[in-house]
mmCIF file of C-alpha atoms in Angstrom:
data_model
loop_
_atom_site.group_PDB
_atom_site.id
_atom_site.type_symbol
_atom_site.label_atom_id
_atom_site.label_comp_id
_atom_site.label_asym_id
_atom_site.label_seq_id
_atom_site.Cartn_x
_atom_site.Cartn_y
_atom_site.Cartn_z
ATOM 1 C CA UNK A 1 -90.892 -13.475 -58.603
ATOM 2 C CA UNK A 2 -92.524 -12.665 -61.669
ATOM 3 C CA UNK A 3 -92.561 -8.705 -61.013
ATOM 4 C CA UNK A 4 -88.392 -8.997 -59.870
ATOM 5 C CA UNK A 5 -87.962 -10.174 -63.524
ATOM 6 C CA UNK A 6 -89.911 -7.597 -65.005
ATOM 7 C CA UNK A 7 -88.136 -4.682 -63.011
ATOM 8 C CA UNK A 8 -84.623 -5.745 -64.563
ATOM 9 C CA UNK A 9 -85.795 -5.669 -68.089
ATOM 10 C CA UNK A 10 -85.838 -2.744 -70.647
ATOM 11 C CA UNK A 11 -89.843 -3.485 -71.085
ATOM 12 C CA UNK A 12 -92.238 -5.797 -70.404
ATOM 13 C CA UNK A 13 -95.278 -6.510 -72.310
ATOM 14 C CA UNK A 14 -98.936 -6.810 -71.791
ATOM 15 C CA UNK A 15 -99.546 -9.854 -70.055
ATOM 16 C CA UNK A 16 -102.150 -12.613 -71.436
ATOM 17 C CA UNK A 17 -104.277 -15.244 -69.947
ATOM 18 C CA UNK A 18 -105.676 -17.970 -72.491
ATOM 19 C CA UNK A 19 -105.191 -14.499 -74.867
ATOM 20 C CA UNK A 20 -106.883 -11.992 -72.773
ATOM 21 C CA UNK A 21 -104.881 -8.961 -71.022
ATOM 22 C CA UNK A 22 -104.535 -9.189 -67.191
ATOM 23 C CA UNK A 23 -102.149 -7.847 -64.791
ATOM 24 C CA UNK A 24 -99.708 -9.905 -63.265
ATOM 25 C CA UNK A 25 -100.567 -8.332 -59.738
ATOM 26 C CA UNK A 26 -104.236 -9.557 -60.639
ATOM 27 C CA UNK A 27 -103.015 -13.268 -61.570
ATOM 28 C CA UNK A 28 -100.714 -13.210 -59.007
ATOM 29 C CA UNK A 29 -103.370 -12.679 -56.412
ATOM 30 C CA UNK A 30 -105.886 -14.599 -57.380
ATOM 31 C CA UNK A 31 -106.416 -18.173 -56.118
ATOM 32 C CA UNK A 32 -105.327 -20.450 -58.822
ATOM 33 C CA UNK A 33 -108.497 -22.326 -58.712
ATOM 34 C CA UNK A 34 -110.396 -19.373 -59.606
ATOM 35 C CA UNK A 35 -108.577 -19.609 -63.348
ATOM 36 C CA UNK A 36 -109.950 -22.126 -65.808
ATOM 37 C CA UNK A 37 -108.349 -25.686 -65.181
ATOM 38 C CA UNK A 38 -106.531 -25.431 -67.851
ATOM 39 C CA UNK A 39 -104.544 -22.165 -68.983
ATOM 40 C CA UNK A 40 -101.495 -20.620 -69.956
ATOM 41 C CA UNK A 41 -100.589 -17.108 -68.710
ATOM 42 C CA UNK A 42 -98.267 -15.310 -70.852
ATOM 43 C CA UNK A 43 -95.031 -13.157 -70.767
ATOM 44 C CA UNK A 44 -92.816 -11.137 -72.824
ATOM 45 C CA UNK A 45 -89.422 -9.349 -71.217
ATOM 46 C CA UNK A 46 -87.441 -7.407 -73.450
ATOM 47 C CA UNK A 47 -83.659 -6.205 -72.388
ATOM 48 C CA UNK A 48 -82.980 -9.145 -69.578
ATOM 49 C CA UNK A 49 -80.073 -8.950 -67.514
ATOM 50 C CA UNK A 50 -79.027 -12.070 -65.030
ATOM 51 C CA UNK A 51 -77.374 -10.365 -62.320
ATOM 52 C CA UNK A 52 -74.732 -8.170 -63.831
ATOM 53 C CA UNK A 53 -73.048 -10.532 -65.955
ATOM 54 C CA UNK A 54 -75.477 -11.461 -69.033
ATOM 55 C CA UNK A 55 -78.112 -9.808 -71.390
ATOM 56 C CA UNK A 56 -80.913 -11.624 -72.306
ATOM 57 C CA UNK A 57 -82.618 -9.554 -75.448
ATOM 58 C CA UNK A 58 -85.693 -11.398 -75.120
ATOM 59 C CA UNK A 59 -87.227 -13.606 -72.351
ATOM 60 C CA UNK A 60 -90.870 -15.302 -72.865
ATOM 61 C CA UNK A 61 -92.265 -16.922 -69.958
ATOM 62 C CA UNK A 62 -95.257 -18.999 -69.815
ATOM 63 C CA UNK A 63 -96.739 -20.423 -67.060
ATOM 64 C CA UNK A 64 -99.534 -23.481 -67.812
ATOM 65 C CA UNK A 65 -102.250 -24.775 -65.713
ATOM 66 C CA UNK A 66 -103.446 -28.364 -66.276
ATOM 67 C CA UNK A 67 -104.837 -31.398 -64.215
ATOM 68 C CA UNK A 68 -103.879 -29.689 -61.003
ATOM 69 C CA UNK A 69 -100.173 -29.288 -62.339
ATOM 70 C CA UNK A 70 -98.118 -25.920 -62.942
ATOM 71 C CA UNK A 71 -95.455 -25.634 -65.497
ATOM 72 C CA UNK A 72 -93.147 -22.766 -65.939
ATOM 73 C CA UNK A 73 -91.555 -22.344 -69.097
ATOM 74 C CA UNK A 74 -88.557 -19.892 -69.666
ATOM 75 C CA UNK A 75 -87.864 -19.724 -73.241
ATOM 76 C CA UNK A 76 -84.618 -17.172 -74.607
ATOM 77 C CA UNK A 77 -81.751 -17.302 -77.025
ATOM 78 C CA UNK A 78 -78.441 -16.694 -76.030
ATOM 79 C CA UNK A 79 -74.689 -16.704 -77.116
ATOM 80 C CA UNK A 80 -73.122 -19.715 -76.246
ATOM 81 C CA UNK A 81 -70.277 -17.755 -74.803
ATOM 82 C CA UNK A 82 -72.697 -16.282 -71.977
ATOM 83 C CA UNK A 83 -74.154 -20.030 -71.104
ATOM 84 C CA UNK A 84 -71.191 -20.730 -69.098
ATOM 85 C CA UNK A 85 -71.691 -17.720 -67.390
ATOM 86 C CA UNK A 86 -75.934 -17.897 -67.197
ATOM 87 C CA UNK A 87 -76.933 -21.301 -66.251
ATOM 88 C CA UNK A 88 -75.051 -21.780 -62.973
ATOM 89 C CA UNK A 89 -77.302 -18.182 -61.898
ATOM 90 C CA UNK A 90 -80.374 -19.626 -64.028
ATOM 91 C CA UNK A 91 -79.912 -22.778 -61.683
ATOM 92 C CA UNK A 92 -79.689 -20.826 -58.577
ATOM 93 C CA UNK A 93 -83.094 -18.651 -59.584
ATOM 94 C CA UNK A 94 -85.253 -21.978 -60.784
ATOM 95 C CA UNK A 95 -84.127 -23.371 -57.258
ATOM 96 C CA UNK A 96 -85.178 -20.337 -55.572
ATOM 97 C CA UNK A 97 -88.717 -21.112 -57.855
ATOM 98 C CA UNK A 98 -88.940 -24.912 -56.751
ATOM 99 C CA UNK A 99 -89.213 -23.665 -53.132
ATOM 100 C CA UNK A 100 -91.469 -20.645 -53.501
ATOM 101 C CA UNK A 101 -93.714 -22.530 -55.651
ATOM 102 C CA UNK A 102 -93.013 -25.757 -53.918
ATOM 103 C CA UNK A 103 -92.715 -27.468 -57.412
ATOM 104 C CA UNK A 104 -91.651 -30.891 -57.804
ATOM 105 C CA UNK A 105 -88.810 -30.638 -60.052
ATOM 106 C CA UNK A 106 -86.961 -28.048 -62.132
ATOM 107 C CA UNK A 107 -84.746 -28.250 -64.866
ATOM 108 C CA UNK A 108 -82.320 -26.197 -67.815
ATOM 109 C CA UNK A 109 -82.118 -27.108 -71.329
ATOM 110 C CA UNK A 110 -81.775 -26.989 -74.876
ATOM 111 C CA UNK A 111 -84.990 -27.653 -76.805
ATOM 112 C CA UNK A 112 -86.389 -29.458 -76.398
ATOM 113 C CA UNK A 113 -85.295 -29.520 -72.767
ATOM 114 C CA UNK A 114 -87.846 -32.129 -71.608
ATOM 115 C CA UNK A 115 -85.521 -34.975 -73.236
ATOM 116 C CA UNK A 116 -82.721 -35.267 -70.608
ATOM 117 C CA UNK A 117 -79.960 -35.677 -72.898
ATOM 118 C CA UNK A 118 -80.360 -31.934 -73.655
ATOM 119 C CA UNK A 119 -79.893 -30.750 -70.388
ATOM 120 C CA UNK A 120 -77.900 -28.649 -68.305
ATOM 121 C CA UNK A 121 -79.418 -29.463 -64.915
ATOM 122 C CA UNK A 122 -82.016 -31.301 -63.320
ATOM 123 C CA UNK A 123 -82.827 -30.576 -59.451
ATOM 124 C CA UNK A 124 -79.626 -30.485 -57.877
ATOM 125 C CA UNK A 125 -78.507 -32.883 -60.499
ATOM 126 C CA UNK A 126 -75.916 -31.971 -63.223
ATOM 127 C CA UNK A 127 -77.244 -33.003 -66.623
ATOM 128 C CA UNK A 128 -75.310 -34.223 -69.895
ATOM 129 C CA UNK A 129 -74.744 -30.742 -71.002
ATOM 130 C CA UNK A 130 -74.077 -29.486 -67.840
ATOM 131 C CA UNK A 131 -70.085 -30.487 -69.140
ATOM 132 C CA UNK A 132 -70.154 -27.940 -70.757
ATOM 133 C CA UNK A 133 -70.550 -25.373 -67.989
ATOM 134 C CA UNK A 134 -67.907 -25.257 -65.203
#
């Protein structure tokens, strides 16, 4: 999923492990055990577009390793005018996530989008902002 996003974007930058270049085909391959047990594999995407409809300038994603746990973190800044128009598609794609990386949970947000009152979407699950967003 990680190389789709890339090949939709303007440029993508070097990827980093704990600070070190790899290639994503490289992480991607690898058995997550053989990474340290706890890491953080970083992502810049410049020139984003979400389907047709909205431009992302900048996209970071980071993706940390801890205690057996995986969290991906997608972290942009966007009009407010395209949100209406972006999260319903974000929602789709970080469903689409939760069953290729069989993750427990997913969720959309304003920072700091672990407090659920900043929310657009939790699961399946509208959240409080998700109002906001027909």
């Amino acid at each position: 999923m990680l190389e789709s996003i890339g090949r939709t974007a303007e440029s993508v930058s070097r990827t980093e492990l704990d600070g070190e270049p790899i290639a994503v085909g490289d992480w991607l391959a690898g058995n997550v055990d053989d990474f340290p047990c706890s890491s953080c594999m970083i992502q810049e995407i410049n020139g984003f577009r979400l389907e047709f409809a909205v431009h992302i300038p900048t996209l970071l994603i980071r993706v940390f390793r801890f205690d057996r746990t995986v969290i991906i973190d997608f972290s942009f800044e966007m009009d407010w005018s395209d949100v209406a128009v972006a999260m319903p598609i974000l929602h789709r794609h970080f469903q689409q996530l939760k069953l290729l990386s069989e993750a427990r949970t997913v969720f959309g947000g304003m920072e700091p989008a672990q407090d659920l009152d900043t929310r657009f979407f939790t699961d399946d699950a509208r959240g409080p902002l998700g109002s906001s967003i027909v």
